[in-house]
CSV table of C-alpha atoms and ligand atoms in Angstrom, one decimal:
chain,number,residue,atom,x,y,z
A,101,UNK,CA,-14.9,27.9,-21.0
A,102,UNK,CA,-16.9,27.0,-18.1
A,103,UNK,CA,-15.3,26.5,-14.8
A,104,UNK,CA,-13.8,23.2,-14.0
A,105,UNK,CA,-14.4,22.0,-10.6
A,106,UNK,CA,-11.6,19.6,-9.1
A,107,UNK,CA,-14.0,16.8,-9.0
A,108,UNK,CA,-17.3,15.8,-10.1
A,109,UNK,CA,-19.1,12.7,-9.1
A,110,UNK,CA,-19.6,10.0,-11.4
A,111,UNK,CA,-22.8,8.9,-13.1
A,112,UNK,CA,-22.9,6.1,-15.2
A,113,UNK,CA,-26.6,5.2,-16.1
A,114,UNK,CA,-28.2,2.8,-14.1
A,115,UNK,CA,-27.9,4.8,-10.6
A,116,UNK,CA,-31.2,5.6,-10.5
A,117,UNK,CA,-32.8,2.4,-11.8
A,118,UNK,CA,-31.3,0.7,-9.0
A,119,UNK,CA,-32.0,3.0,-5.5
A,120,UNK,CA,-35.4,3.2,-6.6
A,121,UNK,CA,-35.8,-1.0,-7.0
A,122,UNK,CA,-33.8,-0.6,-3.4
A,123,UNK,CA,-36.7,1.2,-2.4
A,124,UNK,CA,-39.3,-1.1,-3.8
A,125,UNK,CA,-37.7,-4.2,-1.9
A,126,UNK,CA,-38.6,-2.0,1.5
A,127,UNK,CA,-35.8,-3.5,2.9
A,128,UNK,CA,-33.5,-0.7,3.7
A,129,UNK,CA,-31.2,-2.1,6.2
A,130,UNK,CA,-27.4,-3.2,5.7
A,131,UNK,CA,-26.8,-6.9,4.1
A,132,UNK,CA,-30.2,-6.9,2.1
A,133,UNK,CA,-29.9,-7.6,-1.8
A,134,UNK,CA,-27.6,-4.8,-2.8
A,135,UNK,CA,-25.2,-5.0,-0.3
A,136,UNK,CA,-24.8,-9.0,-1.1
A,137,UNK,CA,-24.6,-8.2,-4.8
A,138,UNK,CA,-21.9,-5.7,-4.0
A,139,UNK,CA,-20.1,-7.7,-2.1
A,140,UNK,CA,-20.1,-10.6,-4.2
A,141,UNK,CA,-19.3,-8.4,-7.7
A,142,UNK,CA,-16.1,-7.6,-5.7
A,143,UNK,CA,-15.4,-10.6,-4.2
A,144,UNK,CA,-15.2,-11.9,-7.6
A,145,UNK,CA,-13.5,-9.4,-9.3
A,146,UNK,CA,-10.3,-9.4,-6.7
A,147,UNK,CA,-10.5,-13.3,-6.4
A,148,UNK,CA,-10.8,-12.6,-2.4
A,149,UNK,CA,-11.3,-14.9,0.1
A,150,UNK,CA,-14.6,-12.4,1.7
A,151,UNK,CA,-15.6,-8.9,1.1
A,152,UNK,CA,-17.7,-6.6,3.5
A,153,UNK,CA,-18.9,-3.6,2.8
A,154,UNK,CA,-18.8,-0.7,5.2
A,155,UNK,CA,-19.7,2.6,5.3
A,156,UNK,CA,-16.4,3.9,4.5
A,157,UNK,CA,-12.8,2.7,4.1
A,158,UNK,CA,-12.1,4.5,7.6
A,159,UNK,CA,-14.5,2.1,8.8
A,160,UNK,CA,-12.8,-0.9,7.0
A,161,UNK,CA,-9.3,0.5,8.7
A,162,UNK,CA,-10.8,0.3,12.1
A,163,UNK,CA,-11.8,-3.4,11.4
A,164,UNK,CA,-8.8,-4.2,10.6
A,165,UNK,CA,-6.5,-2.7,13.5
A,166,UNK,CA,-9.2,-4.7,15.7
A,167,UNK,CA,-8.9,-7.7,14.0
A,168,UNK,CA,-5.0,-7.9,14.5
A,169,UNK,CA,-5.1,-7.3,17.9
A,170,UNK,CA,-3.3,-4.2,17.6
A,171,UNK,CA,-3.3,-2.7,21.4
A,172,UNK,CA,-0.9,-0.1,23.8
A,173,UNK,CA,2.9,-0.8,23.1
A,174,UNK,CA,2.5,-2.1,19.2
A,175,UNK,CA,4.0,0.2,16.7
A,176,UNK,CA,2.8,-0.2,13.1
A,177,UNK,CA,4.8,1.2,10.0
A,178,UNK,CA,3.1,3.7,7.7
A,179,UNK,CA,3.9,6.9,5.9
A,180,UNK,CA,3.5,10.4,6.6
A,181,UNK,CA,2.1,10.8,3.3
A,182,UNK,CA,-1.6,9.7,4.1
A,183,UNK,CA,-4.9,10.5,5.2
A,184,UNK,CA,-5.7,10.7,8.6
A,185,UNK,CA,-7.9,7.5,8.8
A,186,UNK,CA,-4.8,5.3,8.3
A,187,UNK,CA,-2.9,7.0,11.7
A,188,UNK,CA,-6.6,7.0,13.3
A,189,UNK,CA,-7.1,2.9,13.0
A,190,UNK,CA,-4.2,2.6,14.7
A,191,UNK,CA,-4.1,5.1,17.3
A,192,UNK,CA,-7.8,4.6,18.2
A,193,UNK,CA,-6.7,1.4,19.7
A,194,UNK,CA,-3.9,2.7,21.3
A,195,UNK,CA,-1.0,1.7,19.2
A,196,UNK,CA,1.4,4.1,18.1
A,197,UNK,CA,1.7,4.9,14.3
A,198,UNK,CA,5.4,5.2,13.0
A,199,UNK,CA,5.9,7.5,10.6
A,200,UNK,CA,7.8,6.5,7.5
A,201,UNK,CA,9.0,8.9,4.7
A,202,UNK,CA,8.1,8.5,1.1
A,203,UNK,CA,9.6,7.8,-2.3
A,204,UNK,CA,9.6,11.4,-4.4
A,205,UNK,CA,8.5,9.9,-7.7
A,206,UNK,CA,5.2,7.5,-6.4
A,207,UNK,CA,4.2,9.2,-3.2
A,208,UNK,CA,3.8,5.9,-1.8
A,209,UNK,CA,6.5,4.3,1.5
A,210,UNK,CA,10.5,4.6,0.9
A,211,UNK,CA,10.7,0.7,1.1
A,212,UNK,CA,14.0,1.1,1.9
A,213,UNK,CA,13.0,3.0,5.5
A,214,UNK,CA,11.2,0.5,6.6
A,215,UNK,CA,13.6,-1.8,7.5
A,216,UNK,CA,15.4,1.1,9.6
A,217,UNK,CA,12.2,1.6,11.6
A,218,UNK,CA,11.5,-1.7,12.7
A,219,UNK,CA,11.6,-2.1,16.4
A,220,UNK,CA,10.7,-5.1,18.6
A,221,UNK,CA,7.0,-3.2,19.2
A,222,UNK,CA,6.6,-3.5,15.1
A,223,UNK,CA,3.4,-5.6,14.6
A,224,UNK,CA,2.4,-4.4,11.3
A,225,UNK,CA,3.2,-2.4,8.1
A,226,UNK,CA,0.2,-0.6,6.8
A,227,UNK,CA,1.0,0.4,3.3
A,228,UNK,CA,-0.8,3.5,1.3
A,229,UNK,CA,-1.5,3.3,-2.4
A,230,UNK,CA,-1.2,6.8,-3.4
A,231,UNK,CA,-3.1,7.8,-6.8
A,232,UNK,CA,-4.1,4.3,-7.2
A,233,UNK,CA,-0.8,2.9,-7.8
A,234,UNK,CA,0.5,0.0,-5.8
A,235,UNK,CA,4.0,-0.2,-4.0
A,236,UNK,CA,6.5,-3.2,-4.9
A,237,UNK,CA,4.5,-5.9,-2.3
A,238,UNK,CA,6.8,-8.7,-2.8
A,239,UNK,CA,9.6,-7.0,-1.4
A,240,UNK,CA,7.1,-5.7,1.4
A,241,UNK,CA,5.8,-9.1,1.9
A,242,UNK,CA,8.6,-11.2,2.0
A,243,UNK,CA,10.4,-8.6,4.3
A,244,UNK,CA,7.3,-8.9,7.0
A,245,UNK,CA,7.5,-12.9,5.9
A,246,UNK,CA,10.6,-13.2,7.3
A,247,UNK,CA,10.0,-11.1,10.8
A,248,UNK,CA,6.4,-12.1,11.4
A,249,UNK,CA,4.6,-9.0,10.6
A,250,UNK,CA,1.4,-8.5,9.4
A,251,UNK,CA,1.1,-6.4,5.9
A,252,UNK,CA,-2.4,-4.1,6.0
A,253,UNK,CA,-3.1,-2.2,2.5
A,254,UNK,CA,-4.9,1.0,2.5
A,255,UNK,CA,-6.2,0.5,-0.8
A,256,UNK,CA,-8.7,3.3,-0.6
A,257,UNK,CA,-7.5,4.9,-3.9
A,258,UNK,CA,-6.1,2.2,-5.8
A,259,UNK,CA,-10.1,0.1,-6.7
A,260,UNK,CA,-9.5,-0.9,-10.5
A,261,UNK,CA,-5.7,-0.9,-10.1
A,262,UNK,CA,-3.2,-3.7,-10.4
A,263,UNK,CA,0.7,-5.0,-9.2
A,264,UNK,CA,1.9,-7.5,-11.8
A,265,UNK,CA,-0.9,-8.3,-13.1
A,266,UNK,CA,-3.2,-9.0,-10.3
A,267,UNK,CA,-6.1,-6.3,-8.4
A,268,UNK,CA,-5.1,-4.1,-6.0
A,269,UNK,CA,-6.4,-5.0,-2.5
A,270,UNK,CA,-4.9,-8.8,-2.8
A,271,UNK,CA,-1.4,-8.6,-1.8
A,272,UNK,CA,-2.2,-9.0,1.8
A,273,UNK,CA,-3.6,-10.4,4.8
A,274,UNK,CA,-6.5,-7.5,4.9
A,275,UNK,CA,-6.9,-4.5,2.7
A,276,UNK,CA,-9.3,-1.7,2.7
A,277,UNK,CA,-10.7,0.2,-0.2
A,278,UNK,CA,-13.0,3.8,-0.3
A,279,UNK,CA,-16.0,4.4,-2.5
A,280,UNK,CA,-16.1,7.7,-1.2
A,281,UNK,CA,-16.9,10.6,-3.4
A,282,UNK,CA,-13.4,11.6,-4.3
A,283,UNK,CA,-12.8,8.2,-4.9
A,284,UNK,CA,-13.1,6.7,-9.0
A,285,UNK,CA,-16.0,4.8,-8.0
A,286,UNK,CA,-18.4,5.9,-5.9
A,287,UNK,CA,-21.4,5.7,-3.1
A,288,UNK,CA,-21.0,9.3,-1.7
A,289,UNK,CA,-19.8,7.7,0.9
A,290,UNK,CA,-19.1,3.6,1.1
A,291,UNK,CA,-15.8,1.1,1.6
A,292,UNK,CA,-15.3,-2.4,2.2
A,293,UNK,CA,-12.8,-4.6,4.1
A,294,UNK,CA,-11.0,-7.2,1.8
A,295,UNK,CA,-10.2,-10.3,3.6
A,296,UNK,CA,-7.4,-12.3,2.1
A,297,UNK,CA,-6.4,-14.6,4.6
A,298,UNK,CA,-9.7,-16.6,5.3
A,299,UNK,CA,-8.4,-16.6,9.4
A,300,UNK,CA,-9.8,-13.0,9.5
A,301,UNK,CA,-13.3,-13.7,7.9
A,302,UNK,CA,-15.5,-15.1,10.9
A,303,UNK,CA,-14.4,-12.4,13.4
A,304,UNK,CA,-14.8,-9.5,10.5
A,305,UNK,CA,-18.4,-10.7,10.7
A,306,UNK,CA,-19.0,-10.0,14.1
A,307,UNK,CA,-17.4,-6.7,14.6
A,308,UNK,CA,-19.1,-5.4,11.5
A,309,UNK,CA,-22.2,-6.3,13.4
A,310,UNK,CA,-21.8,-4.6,16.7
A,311,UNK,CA,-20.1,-7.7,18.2
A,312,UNK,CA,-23.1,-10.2,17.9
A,313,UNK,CA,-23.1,-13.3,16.0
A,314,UNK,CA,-25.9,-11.9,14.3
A,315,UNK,CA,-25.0,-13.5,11.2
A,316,UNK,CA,-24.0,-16.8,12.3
A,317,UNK,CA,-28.1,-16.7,14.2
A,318,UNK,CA,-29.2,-15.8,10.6
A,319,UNK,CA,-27.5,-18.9,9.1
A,320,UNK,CA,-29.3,-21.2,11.5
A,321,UNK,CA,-25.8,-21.5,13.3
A,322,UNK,CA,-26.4,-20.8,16.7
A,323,UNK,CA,-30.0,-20.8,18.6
A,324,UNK,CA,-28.9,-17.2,20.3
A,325,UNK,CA,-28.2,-14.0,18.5
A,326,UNK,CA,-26.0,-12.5,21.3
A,327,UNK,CA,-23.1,-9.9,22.3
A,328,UNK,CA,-19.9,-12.2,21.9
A,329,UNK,CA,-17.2,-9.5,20.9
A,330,UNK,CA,-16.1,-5.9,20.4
A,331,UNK,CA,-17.8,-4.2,17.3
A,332,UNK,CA,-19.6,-1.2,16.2
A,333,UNK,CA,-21.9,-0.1,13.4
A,334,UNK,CA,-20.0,-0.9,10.3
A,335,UNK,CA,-23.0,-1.3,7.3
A,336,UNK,CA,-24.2,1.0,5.1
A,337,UNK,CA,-27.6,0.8,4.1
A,338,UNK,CA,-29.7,-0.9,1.0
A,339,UNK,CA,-29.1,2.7,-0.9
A,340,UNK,CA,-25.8,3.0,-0.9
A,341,UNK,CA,-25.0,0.0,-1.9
A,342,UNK,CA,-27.7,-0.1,-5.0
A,343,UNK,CA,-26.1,3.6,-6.0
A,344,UNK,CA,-23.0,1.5,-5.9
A,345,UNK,CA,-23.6,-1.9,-7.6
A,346,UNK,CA,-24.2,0.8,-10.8
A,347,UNK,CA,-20.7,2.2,-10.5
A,348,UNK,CA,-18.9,-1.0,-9.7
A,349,UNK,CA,-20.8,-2.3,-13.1
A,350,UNK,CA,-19.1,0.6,-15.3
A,351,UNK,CA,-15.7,0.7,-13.0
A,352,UNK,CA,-13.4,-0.9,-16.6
A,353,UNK,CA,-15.2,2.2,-18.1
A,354,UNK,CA,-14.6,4.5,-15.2
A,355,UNK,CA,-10.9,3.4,-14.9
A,356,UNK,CA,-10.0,3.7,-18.4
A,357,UNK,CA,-11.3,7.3,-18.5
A,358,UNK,CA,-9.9,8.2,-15.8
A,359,UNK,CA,-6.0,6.5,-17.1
A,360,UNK,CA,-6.5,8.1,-20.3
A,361,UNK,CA,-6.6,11.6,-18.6
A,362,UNK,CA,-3.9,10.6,-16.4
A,363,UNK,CA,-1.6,9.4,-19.5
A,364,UNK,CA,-2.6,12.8,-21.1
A,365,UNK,CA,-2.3,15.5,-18.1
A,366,UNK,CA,1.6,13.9,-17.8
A,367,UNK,CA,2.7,14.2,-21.4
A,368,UNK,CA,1.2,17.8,-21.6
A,369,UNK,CA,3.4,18.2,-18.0
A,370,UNK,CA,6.2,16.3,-19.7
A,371,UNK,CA,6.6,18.9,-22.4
A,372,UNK,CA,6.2,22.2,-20.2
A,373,UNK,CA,9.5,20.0,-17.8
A,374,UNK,CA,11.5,22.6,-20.7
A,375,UNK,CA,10.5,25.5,-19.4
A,376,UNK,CA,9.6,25.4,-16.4
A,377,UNK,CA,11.3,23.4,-13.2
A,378,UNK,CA,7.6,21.1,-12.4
A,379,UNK,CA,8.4,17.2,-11.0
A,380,UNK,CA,5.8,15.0,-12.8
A,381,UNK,CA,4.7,11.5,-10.8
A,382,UNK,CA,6.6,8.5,-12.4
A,383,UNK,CA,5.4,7.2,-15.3
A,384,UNK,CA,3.2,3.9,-15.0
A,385,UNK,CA,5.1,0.7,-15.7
A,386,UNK,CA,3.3,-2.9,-16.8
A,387,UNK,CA,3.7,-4.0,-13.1
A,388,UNK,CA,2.9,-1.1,-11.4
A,389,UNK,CA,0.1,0.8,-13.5
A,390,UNK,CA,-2.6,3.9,-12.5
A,391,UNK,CA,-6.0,3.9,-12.0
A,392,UNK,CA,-5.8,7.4,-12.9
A,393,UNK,CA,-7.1,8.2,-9.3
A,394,UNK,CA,-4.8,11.7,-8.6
A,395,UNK,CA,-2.7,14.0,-11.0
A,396,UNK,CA,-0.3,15.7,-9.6
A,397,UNK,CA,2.8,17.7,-9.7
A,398,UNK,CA,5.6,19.1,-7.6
A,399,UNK,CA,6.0,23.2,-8.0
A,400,UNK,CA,10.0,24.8,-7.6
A,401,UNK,CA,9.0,25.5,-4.3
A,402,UNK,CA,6.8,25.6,-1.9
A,403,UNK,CA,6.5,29.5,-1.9
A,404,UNK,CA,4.8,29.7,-5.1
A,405,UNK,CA,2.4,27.0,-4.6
A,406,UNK,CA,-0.5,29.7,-3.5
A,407,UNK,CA,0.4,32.0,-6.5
A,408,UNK,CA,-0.6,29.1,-9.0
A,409,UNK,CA,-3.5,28.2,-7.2
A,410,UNK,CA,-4.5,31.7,-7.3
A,411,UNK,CA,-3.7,32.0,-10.7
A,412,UNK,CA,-5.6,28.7,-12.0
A,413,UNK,CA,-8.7,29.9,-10.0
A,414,UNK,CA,-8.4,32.9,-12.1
A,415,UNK,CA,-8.8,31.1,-15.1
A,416,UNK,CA,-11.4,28.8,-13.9
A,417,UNK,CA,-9.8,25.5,-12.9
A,418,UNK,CA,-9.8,24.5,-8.9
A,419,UNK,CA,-6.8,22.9,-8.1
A,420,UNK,CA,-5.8,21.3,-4.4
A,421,UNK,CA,-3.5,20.0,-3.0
A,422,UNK,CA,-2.4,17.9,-0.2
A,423,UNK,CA,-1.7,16.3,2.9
A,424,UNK,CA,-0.5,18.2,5.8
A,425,UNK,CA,2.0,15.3,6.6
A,426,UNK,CA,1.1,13.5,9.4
A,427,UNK,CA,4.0,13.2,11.6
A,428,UNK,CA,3.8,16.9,11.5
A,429,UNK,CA,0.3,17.1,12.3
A,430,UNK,CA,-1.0,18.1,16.1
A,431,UNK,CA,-2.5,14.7,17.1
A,432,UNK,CA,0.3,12.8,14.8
A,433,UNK,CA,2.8,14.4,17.5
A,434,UNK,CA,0.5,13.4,19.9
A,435,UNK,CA,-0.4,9.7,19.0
A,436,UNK,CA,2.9,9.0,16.6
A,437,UNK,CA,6.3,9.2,16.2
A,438,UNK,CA,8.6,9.6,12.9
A,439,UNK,CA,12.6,8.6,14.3
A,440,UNK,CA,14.2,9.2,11.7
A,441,UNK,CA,12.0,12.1,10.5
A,442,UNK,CA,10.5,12.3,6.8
A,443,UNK,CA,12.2,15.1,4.9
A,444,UNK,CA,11.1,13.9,1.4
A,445,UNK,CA,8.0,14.2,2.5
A,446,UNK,CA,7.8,18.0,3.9
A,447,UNK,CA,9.5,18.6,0.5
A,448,UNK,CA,7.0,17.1,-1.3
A,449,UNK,CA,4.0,17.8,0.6
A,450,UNK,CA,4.2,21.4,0.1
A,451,UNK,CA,5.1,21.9,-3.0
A,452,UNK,CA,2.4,19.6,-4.5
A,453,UNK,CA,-0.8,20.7,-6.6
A,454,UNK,CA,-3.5,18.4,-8.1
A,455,UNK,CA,-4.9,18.7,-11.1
A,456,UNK,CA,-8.9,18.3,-11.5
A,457,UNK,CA,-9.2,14.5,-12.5
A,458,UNK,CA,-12.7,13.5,-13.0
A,459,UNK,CA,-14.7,11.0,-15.2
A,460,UNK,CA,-16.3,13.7,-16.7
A,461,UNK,CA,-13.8,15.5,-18.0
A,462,UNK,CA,-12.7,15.6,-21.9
A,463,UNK,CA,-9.4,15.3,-23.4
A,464,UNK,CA,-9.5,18.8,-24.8
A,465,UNK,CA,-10.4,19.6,-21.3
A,466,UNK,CA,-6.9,18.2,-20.2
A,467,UNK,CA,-4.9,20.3,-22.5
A,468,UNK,CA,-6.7,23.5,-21.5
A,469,UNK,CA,-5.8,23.0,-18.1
A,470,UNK,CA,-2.2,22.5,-19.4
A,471,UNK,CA,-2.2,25.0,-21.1
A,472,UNK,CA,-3.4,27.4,-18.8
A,473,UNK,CA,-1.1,25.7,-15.8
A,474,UNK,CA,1.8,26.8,-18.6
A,475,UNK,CA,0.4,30.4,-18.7
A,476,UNK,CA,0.3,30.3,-14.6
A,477,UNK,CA,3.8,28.8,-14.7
A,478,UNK,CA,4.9,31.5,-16.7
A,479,UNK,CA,3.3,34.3,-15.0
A,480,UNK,CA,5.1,33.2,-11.1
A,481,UNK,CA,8.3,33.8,-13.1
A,482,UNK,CA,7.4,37.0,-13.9
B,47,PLP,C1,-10.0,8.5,1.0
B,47,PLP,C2,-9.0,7.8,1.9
B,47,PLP,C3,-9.3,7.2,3.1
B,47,PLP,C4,-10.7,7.3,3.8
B,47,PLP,O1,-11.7,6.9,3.0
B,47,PLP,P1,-13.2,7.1,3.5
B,47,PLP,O2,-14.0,6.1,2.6
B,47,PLP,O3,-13.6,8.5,3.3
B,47,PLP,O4,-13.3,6.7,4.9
B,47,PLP,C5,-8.4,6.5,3.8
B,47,PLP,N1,-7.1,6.4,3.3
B,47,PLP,C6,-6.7,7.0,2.2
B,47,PLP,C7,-5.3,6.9,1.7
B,47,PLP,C8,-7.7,7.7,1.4
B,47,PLP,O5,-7.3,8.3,0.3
C-alpha cells in the first residue's frame, strides 16, 4: 500500500474552471465577482445576517476582538485546548486570555468551568469547536445572557457542522470560520467573519478595509473615501475566492465523506477498546453531530505516544497530533492566565494522536489504518 499522508487537499472539479474565468475578468483584487459569490453562497447557507471573507480565520478572530472593543484589563474565557490564533485575537489587543480546561470526551470548553472563571474583567467567552463539533450554546448563551457577555465562536473547524439542527457559526453574536488547507473545505489559505448580530456589520466593513469607508464611497454613500477607523488588510484576492466558490459548491459532498470516515475510523477504534486501553472521542448525537473534521484518540499514556507514531510511520501512515496547550505555552504564560489550571487538558493533550482524515481517502483505506494502529498498539505492549 502506498503511503498515506495525514492530509491531502481537496479537489472537487470545477477548481480550475473557475481561477482561470477569475483571471479572465482581470479583476484580481478583493470583493470582485468571486468574493461576492462566496460571500453570499455562505451567507445563505448559515441564514447570517453578513459574511466577509478574509484571508484566514486568524484574520476573522482579529476582527472580531476589534469589533468588541476588547482592550487592557478585559479578560475573555477560552480553552487551553486551541490554536494559537484564538489566544492571539485577544492578546494582540491587549486583553488577557483565560484559560479554561476541557471536557475529555469532545475536546471542546468544560462548560461547567466557566462559571468558576468569571471575574468582573470577563467581557467575552470565545468558544472552540474542536473536530467540527459544536459545544451545548444554549447553556453558553443563556449563561453570558444573563451577565452581559459577549459569546465569540471559533468555528474554524466546524464549516458544514450543525447544534440542533441549525449551521455552525450561528449561535452567536460573531463567529469565525477557516478554509485553510487542513480545514474540510478549502482555499489554501481563506476564512470569513460571520456576523450574526446585524450591530457588528457596518463597522466589520471598515476594518476589513484598512479603516476607510471604502465601501460605503463605492455605494454612492459618502462623497469621500477616507481613513475613519482602525483596520488592516483583511481580503483575499479574486483567486482564492474562485478556488473557493468550487469547494463551497461540493461542501454536502465533502462533509459527508469526510462523516463517513469519521463514523468508520471510531467503530474500527470501538472494537480494538478490548484489547487495548485507547479513549475514543464521544460518539455524535442528533444535536451535536461531526463534520468529520479530526479523528482522534487518547493513547494509555503519554509515554508511548512517540512509539506509535514511530510505529505507524513505519507502516506508511503519518499520524499527528496536537496542541501544546496554551496556558502552558511561553507567550500563553506571558499574555494569559489559567486560575484554576487545566489538568484534563495536559492529560489529554499529550496523550492524543490523529488519524489521517482526508476527502480522498477510501473506506478500505480506514480499516488499514486500523488495522495497522492495532498491530502498533500491540507491538508498545510488547
Ligand atoms: C485552523 C484554526 C484556526 C486558524 O485558521 P487560519 O484560517 O489558518 O487562520 C484558528 N482556530 C482554530 C481552532 C483552528 O483550528
Amino acid at each position: 500500500m502506498a503511503e498515506i499522508p495525514f492530509n491531502r487537499s481537496p479537489l472537487l472539479g470545477r477548481e480550475k474552471e473557475y481561477v482561470e474565468d477569475a483571471i479572465g475578468r482581470r479583476r484580481l483584487s478583493g470583493d470582485g465577482f468571486y468574493t461576492n459569490a462566496v460571500s453570499e453562497h455562505v451567507k445563505q447557507r448559515l441564514g447570517a445576517a453578513e459574511v466577509y471573507l478574509t484571508h484566514s480565520c486568524t484574520a476573522a478572530l482579529e476582527m472580531a476582538a476589534l469589533l468588541i472593543d476588547l482592550g487592557p484589563g478585559d479578560e475573555v474565557i477560552m480553552p487551553s485546548f486551541t490554536f494559537t490564533s484564538t489566544a492571539n485575537a485577544v492578546a494582540l489587543r491587549g486583553a488577557k486570555p483565560v484559560f479554561a480546561d476541557v471536557s475529555i470526551g469532545s475536546m471542546n470548553i468544560d462548560l461547567d468551568e466557566i462559571e468558576a472563571l468569571l471575574t468582573a474583567a470577563t467581557k467575552a467567552i470565545l468558544v472552540v469547536h474542536y473536530a467540527g463539533r459544536v459545544p451545548d450554546m444554549d447553556r453558553v448563551n443563556e449563561f453570558a445572557r444573563e451577565r452581559g457577555l459577549v459569546v465569540i465562536e471559533d468555528a474554524a473547524q466546524s464549516y458544514g457542522s450543525f447544534y440542533k439542527g441549525s449551521p455552525s457559526g450561528t449561535h452567536s453574536a460573531l463567529s469565525t470560520i477557516s478554509f485553510h488547507d487542513t480545514k474540510n473545505v478549502t482555499a489554501g489559505e481563506g476564512g470569513a467573519l460571520v456576523i450574526n448580530d446585524p450591530r457588528f456589520i457596518e463597522r466589520a466593513a471598515v476594518l476589513r478595509e484598512k479603516g476607510t469607508n471604502r465601501q460605503q464611497f463605492l455605494q454612492g454613500q459618502t462623497d469621500k473615501y477616507t481613513w475613519v477607523d482602525l483596520g488592516s488588510s483583511y481580503l483575499p484576492s479574486e483567486l482564492t475566492a474562485a478556488f473557493l466558490l468550487a469547494q463551497l459548491e461540493c461542501s454536502d459532498t465533502i462533509t459527508d465523506v469526510r462523516r463517513g470516515h469519521w463514523k468508520r475510523y471510531r467503530e474500527g477504534f470501538e472494537s480494538l477498546t478490548k484489547r487495548f486501553s485507547v479513549s475514543l472521542p464521544d460518539q455524535e448525537t442528533a444535536d451535536q453531530p461531526v463534520n468529520g473534521h479530526i479523528f482522534h484518540i487518547l493513547l494509555p499514556d503519554s509515554g508511548c505516544r512517540p512509539a506509535f507514531l514511530a510505529e505507524m510511520k513505519a507502516r506508511g501512515i503519518n499520524c499527528t497530533f496536537h496542541y501544546v496547550p496554551l496556558h502552558s505555552a511561553p507567550a500563553g504564560l506571558r499574555f494569559g492566565v489559567a486560575p484554576r489550571g487545566c489538568p484534563v487538558t495536559e492529560d489529554a493533550a499529550a496523550r492524543l494522536v490523529r488519524l489521517p482524515l482526508f476527502y480522498d481517502l477510501t473506506p478500505e483505506d480506514i480499516d488499514y489504518i486500523v488495522s495497522q494502529a492495532a498491530s502498533a498498539l500491540g507491538n508498545l505492549e510488547n
